PDB file of N, CA and C in Angstrom:
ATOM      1  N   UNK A 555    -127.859 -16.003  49.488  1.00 63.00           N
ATOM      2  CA  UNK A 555    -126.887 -15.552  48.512  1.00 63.00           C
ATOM      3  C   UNK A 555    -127.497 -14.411  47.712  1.00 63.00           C
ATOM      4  N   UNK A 556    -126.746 -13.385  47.190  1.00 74.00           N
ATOM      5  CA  UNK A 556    -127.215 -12.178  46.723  1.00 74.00           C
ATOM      6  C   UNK A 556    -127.564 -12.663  45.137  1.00 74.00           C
ATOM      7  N   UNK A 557    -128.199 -11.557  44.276  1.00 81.00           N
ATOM      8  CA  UNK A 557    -128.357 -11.589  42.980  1.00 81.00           C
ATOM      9  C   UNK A 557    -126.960 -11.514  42.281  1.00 81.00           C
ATOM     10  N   UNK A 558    -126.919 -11.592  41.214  1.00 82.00           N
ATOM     11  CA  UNK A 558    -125.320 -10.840  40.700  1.00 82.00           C
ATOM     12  C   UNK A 558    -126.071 -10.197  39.297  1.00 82.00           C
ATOM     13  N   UNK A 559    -125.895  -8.862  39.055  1.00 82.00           N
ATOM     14  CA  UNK A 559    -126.493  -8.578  38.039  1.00 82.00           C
ATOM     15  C   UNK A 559    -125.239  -7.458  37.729  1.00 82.00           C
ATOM     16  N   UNK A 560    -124.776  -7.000  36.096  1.00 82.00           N
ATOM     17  CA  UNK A 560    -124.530  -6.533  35.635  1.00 82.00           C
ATOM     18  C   UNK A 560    -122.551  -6.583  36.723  1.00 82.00           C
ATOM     19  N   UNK A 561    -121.966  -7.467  36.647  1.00 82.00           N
ATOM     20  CA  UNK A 561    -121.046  -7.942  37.277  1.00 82.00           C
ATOM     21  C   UNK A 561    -120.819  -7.351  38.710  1.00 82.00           C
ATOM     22  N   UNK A 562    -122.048  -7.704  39.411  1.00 86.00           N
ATOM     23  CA  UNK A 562    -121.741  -6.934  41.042  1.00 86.00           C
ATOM     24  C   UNK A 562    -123.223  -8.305  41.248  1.00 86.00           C
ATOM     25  N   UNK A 563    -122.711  -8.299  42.851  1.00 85.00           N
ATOM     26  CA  UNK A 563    -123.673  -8.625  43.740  1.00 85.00           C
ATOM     27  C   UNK A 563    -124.442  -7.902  44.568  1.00 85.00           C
ATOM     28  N   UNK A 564    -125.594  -8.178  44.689  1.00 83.00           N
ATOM     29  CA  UNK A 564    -126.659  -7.159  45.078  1.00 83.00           C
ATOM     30  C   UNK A 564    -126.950  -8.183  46.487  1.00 83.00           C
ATOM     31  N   UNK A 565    -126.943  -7.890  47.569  1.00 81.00           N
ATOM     32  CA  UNK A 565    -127.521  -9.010  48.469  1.00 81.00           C
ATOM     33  C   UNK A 565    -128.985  -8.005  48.898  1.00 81.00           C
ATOM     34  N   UNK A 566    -130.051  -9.244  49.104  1.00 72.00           N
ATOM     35  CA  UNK A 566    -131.171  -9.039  49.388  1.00 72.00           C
ATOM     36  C   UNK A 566    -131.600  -9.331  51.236  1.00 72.00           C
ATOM     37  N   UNK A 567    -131.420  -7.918  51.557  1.00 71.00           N
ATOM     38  CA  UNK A 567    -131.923  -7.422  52.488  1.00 71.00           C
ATOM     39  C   UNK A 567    -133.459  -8.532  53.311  1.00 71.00           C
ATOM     40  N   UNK A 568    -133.087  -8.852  54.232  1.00 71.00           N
ATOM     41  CA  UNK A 568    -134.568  -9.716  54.676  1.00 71.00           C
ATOM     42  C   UNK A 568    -135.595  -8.825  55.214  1.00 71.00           C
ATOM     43  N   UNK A 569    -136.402  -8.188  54.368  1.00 66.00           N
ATOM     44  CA  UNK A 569    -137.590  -7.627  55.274  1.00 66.00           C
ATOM     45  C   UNK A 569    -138.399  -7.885  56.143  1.00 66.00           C
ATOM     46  N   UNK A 570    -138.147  -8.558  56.737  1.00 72.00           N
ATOM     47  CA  UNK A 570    -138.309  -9.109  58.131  1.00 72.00           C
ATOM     48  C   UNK A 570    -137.581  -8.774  59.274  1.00 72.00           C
ATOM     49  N   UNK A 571    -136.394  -8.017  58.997  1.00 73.00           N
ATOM     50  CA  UNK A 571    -135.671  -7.755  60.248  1.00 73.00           C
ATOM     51  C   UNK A 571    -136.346  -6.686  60.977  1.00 73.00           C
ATOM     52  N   UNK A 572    -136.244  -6.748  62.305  1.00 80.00           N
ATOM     53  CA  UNK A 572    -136.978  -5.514  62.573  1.00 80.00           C
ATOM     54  C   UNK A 572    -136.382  -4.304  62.781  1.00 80.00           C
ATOM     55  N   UNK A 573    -136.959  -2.969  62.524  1.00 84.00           N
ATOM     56  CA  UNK A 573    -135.986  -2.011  62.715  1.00 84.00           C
ATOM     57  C   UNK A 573    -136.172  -1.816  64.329  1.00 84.00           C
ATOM     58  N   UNK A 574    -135.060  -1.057  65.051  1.00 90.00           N
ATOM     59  CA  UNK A 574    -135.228  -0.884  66.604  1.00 90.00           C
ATOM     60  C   UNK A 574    -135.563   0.122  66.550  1.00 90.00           C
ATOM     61  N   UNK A 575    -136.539   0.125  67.412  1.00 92.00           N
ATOM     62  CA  UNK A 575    -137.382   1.254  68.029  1.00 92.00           C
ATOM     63  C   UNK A 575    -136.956   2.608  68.201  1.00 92.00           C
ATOM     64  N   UNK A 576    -135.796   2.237  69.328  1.00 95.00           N
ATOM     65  CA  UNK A 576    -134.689   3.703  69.387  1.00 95.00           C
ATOM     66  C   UNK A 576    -134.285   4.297  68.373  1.00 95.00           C
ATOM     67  N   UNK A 577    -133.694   3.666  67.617  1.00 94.00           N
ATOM     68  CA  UNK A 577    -133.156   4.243  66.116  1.00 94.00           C
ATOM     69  C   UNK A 577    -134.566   4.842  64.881  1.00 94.00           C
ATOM     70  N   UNK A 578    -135.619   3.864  64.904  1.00 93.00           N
ATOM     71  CA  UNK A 578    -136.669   4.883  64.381  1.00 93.00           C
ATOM     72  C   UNK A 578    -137.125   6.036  64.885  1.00 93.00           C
ATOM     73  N   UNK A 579    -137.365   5.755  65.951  1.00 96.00           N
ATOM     74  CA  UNK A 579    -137.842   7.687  67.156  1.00 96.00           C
ATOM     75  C   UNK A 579    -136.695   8.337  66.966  1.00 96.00           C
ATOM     76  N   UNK A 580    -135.197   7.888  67.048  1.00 97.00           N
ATOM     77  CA  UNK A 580    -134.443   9.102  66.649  1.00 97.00           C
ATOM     78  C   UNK A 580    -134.778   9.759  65.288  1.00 97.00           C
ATOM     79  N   UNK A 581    -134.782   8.862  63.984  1.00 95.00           N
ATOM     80  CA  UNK A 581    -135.096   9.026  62.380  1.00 95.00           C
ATOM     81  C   UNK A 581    -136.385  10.598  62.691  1.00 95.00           C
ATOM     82  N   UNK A 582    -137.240   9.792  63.216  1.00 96.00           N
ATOM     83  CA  UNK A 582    -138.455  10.626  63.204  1.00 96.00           C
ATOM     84  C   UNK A 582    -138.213  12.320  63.679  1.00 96.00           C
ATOM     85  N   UNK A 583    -137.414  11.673  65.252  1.00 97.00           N
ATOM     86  CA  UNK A 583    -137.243  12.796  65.902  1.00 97.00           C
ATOM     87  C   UNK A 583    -136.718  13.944  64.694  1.00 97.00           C
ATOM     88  N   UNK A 584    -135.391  13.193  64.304  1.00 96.00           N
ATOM     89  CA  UNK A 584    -134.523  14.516  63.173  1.00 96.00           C
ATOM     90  C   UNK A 584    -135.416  14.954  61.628  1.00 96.00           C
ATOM     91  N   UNK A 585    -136.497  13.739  61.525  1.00 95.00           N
ATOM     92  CA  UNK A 585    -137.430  14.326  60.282  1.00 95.00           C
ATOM     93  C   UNK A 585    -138.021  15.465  60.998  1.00 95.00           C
ATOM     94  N   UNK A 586    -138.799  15.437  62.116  1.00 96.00           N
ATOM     95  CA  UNK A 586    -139.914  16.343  62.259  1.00 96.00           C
ATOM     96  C   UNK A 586    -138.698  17.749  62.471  1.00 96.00           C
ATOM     97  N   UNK A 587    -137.147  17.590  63.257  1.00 95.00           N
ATOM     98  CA  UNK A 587    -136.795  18.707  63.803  1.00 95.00           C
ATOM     99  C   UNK A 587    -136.698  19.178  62.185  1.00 95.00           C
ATOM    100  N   UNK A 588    -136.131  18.721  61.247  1.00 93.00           N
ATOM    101  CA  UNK A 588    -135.732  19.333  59.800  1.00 93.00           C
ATOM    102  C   UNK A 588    -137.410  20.060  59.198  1.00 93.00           C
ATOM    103  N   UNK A 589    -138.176  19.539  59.322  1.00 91.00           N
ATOM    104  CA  UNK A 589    -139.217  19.640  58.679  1.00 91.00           C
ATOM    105  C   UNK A 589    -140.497  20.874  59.144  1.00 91.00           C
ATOM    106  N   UNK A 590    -139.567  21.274  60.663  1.00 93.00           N
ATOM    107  CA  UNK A 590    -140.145  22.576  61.295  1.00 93.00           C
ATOM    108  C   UNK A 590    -139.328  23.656  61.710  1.00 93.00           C
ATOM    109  N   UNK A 591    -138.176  23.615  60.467  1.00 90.00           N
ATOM    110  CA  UNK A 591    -137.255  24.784  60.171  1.00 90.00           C
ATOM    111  C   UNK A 591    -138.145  25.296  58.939  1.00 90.00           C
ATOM    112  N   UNK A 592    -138.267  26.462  59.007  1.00 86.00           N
ATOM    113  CA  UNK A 592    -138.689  27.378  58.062  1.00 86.00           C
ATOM    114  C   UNK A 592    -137.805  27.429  56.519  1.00 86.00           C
ATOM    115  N   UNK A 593    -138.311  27.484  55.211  1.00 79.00           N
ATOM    116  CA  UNK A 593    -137.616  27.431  54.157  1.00 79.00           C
ATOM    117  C   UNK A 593    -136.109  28.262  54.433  1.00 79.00           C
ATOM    118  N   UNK A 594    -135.078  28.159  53.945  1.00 83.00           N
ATOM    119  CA  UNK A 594    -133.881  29.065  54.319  1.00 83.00           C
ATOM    120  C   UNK A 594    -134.010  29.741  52.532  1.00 83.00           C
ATOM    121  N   UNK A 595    -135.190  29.534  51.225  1.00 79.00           N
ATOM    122  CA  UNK A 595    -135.150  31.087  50.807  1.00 79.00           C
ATOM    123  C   UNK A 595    -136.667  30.203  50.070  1.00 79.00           C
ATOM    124  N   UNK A 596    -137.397  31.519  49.161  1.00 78.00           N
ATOM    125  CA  UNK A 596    -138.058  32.109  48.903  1.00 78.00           C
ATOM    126  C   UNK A 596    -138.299  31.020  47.195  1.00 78.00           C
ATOM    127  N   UNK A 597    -139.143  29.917  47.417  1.00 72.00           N
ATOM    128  CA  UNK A 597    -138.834  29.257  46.158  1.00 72.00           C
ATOM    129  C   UNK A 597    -139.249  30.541  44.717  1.00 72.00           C
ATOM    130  N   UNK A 598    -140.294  31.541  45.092  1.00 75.00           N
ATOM    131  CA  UNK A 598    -140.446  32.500  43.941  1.00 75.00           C
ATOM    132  C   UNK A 598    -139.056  33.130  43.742  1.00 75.00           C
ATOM    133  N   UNK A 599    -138.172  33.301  44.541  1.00 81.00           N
ATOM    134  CA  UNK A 599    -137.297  33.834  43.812  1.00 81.00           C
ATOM    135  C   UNK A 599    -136.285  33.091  42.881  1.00 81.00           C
ATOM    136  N   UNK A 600    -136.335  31.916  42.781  1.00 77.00           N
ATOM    137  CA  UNK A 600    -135.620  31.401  41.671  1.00 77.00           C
ATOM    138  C   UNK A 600    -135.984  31.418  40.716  1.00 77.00           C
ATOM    139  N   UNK A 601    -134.787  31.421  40.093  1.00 77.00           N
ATOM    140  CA  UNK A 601    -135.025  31.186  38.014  1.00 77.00           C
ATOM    141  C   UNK A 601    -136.161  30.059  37.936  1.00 77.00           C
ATOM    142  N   UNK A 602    -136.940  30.362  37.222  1.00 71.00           N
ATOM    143  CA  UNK A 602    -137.996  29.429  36.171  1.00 71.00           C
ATOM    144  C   UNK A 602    -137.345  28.190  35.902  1.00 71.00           C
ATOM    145  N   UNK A 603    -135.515  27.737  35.400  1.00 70.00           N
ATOM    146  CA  UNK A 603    -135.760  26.931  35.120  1.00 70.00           C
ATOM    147  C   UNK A 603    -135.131  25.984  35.940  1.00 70.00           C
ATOM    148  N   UNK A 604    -135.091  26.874  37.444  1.00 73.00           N
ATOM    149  CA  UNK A 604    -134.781  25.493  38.138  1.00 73.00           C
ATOM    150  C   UNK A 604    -136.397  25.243  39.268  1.00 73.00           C
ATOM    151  N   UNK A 605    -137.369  25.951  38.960  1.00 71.00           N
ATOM    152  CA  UNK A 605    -138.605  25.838  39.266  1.00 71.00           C
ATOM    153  C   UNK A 605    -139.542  24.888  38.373  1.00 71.00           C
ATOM    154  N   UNK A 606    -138.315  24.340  37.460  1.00 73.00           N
ATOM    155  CA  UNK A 606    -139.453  23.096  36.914  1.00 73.00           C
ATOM    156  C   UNK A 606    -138.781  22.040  35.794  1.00 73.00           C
ATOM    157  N   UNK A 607    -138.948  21.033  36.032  1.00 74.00           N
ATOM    158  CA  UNK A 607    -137.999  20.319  34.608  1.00 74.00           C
ATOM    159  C   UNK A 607    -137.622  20.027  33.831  1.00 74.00           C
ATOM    160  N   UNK A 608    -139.095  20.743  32.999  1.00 72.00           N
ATOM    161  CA  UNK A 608    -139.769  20.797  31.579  1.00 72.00           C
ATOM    162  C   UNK A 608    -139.270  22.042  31.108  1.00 72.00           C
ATOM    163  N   UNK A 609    -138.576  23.030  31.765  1.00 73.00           N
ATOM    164  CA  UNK A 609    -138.151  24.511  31.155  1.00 73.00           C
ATOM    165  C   UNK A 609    -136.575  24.010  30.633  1.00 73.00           C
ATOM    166  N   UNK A 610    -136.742  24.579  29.454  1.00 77.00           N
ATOM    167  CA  UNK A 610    -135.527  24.569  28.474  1.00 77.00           C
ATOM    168  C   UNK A 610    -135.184  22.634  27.708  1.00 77.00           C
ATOM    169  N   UNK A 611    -136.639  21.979  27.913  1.00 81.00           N
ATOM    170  CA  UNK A 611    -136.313  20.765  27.112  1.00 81.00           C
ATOM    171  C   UNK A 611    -137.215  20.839  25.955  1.00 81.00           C
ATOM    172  N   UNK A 612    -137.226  19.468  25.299  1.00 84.00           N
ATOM    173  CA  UNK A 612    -137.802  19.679  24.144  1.00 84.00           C
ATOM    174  C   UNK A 612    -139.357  19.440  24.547  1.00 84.00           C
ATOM    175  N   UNK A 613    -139.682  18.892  25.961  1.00 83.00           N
ATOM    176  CA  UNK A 613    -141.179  19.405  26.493  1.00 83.00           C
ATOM    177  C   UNK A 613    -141.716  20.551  26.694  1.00 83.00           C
ATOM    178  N   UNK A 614    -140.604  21.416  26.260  1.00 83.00           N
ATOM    179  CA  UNK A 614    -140.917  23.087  26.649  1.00 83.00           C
ATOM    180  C   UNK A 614    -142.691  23.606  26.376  1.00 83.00           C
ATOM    181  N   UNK A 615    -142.824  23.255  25.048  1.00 87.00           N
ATOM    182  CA  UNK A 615    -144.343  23.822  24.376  1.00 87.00           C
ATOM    183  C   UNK A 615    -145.241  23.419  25.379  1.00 87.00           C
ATOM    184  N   UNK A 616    -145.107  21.634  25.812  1.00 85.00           N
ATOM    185  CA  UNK A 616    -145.833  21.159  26.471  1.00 85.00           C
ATOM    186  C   UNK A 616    -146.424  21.780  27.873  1.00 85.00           C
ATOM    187  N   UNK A 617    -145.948  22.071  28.374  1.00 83.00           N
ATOM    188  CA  UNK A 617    -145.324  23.164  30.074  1.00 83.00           C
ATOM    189  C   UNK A 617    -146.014  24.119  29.667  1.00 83.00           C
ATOM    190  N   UNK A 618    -145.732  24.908  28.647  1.00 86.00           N
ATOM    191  CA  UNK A 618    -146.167  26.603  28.410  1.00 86.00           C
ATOM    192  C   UNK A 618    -147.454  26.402  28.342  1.00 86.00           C
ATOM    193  N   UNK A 619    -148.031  25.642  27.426  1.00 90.00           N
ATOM    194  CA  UNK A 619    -149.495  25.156  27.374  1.00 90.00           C
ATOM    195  C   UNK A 619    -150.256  24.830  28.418  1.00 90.00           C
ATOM    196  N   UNK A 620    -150.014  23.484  29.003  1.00 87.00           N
ATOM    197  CA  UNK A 620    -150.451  23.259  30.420  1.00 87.00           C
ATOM    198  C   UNK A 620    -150.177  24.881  31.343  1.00 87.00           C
ATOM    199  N   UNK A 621    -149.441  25.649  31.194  1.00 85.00           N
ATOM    200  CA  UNK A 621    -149.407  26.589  32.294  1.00 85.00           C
ATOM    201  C   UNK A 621    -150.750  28.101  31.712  1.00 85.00           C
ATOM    202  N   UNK A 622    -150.627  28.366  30.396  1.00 90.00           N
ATOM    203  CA  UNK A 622    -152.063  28.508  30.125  1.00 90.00           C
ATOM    204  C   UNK A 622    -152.958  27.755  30.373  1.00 90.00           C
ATOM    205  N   UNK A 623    -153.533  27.022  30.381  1.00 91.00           N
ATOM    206  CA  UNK A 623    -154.459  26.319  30.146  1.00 91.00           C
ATOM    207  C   UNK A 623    -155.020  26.900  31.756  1.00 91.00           C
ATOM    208  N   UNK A 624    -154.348  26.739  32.924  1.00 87.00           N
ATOM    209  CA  UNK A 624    -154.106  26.463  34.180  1.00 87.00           C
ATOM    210  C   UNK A 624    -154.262  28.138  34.671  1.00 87.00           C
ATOM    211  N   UNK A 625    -153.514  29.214  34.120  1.00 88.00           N
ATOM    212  CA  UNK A 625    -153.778  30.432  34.253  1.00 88.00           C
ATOM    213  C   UNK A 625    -155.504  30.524  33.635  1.00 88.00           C
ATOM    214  N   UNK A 626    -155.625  30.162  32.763  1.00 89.00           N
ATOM    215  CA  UNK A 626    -157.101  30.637  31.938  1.00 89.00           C
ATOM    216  C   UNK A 626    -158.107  29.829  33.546  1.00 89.00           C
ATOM    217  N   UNK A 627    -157.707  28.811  33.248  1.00 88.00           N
ATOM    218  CA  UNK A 627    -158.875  28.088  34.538  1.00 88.00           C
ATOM    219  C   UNK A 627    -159.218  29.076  35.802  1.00 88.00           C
ATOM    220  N   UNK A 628    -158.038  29.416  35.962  1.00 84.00           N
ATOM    221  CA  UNK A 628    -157.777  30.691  37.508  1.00 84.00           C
ATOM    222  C   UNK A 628    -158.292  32.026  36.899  1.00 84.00           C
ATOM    223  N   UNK A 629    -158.397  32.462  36.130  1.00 79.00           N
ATOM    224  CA  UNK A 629    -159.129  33.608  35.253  1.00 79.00           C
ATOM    225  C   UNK A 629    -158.151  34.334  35.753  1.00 79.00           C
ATOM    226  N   UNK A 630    -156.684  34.109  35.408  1.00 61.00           N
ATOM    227  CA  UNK A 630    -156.001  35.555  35.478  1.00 61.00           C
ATOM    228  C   UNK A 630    -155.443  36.010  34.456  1.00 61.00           C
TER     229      UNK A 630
END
Protein backbone atom coordinates (compact mmCIF):
# COMPACT_ATOMS: atom_id res chain seq x y z
CA UNK A 1 0.00 0.00 0.00
CA UNK A 2 1.34 3.47 -0.91
CA UNK A 3 2.14 6.43 1.59
CA UNK A 4 -0.66 9.11 1.51
CA UNK A 5 0.93 12.36 2.21
CA UNK A 6 -0.40 15.79 1.76
CA UNK A 7 -3.92 14.24 0.34
CA UNK A 8 -2.43 12.00 -2.57
CA UNK A 9 -0.95 8.58 -2.55
CA UNK A 10 2.51 8.06 -3.32
CA UNK A 11 3.04 4.20 -4.04
CA UNK A 12 6.49 2.90 -3.31
CA UNK A 13 8.18 1.54 -6.16
CA UNK A 14 10.03 -2.01 -5.15
CA UNK A 15 13.66 -1.59 -5.83
CA UNK A 16 14.13 -4.79 -6.49
CA UNK A 17 12.48 -5.03 -9.73
CA UNK A 18 14.82 -5.50 -12.27
CA UNK A 19 15.24 -3.15 -15.02
CA UNK A 20 15.46 -5.16 -18.61
CA UNK A 21 18.42 -5.17 -20.18
CA UNK A 22 17.04 -4.12 -23.66
CA UNK A 23 15.43 -1.10 -22.40
CA UNK A 24 18.67 0.02 -20.41
CA UNK A 25 21.15 -0.39 -23.66
CA UNK A 26 18.50 1.47 -25.48
CA UNK A 27 18.53 4.46 -22.37
CA UNK A 28 22.32 4.34 -22.76
CA UNK A 29 22.37 3.97 -26.41
CA UNK A 30 20.17 7.56 -26.71
CA UNK A 31 22.40 9.09 -23.62
CA UNK A 32 25.69 8.54 -25.36
CA UNK A 33 23.91 9.46 -29.06
CA UNK A 34 22.66 13.00 -27.20
CA UNK A 35 25.84 13.45 -25.41
CA UNK A 36 28.12 13.28 -28.73
CA UNK A 37 26.16 16.04 -30.48
CA UNK A 38 28.18 19.05 -30.27
CA UNK A 39 26.72 22.15 -28.10
CA UNK A 40 23.93 23.71 -30.63
CA UNK A 41 25.41 27.42 -29.18
CA UNK A 42 28.22 29.01 -27.54
CA UNK A 43 27.52 29.05 -23.57
CA UNK A 44 29.93 32.53 -23.65
CA UNK A 45 27.53 34.02 -25.57
CA UNK A 46 24.80 34.29 -23.16
CA UNK A 47 23.71 36.95 -20.81
CA UNK A 48 25.55 36.67 -17.37
CA UNK A 49 22.42 36.19 -15.84
CA UNK A 50 21.36 33.18 -17.24
CA UNK A 51 25.15 31.94 -16.84
CA UNK A 52 24.60 31.74 -13.18
CA UNK A 53 21.93 31.87 -10.35
CA UNK A 54 23.35 34.13 -8.02
CA UNK A 55 23.20 37.13 -10.76
CA UNK A 56 20.48 39.59 -9.97
CA UNK A 57 19.60 37.98 -6.28
CA UNK A 58 20.18 39.21 -3.07
CA UNK A 59 23.47 36.74 -3.23
CA UNK A 60 24.64 39.07 -5.84
CA UNK A 61 27.77 40.66 -3.58
CA UNK A 62 28.40 37.13 -2.69
CA UNK A 63 29.15 35.86 -6.57
CA UNK A 64 31.00 39.20 -7.43
CA UNK A 65 33.38 38.47 -4.59
CA UNK A 66 33.93 34.82 -5.02
CA UNK A 67 34.46 35.79 -8.82
CA UNK A 68 37.35 38.20 -7.69
CA UNK A 69 38.73 36.36 -5.40
CA UNK A 70 38.97 33.53 -8.29
CA UNK A 71 40.17 36.13 -11.07
CA UNK A 72 43.00 37.42 -8.47
CA UNK A 73 44.00 33.54 -7.88
CA UNK A 74 44.35 33.23 -11.95
CA UNK A 75 46.40 36.58 -11.89
CA UNK A 76 44.29 38.20 -14.44
Amino acid sequence: MGERIGGKTFEDPNPNDPIDPALLAEANAAFAAFNARPPQYNPADLPERFRDDLVGTEFEHIYRAAEARRQKDRGQ
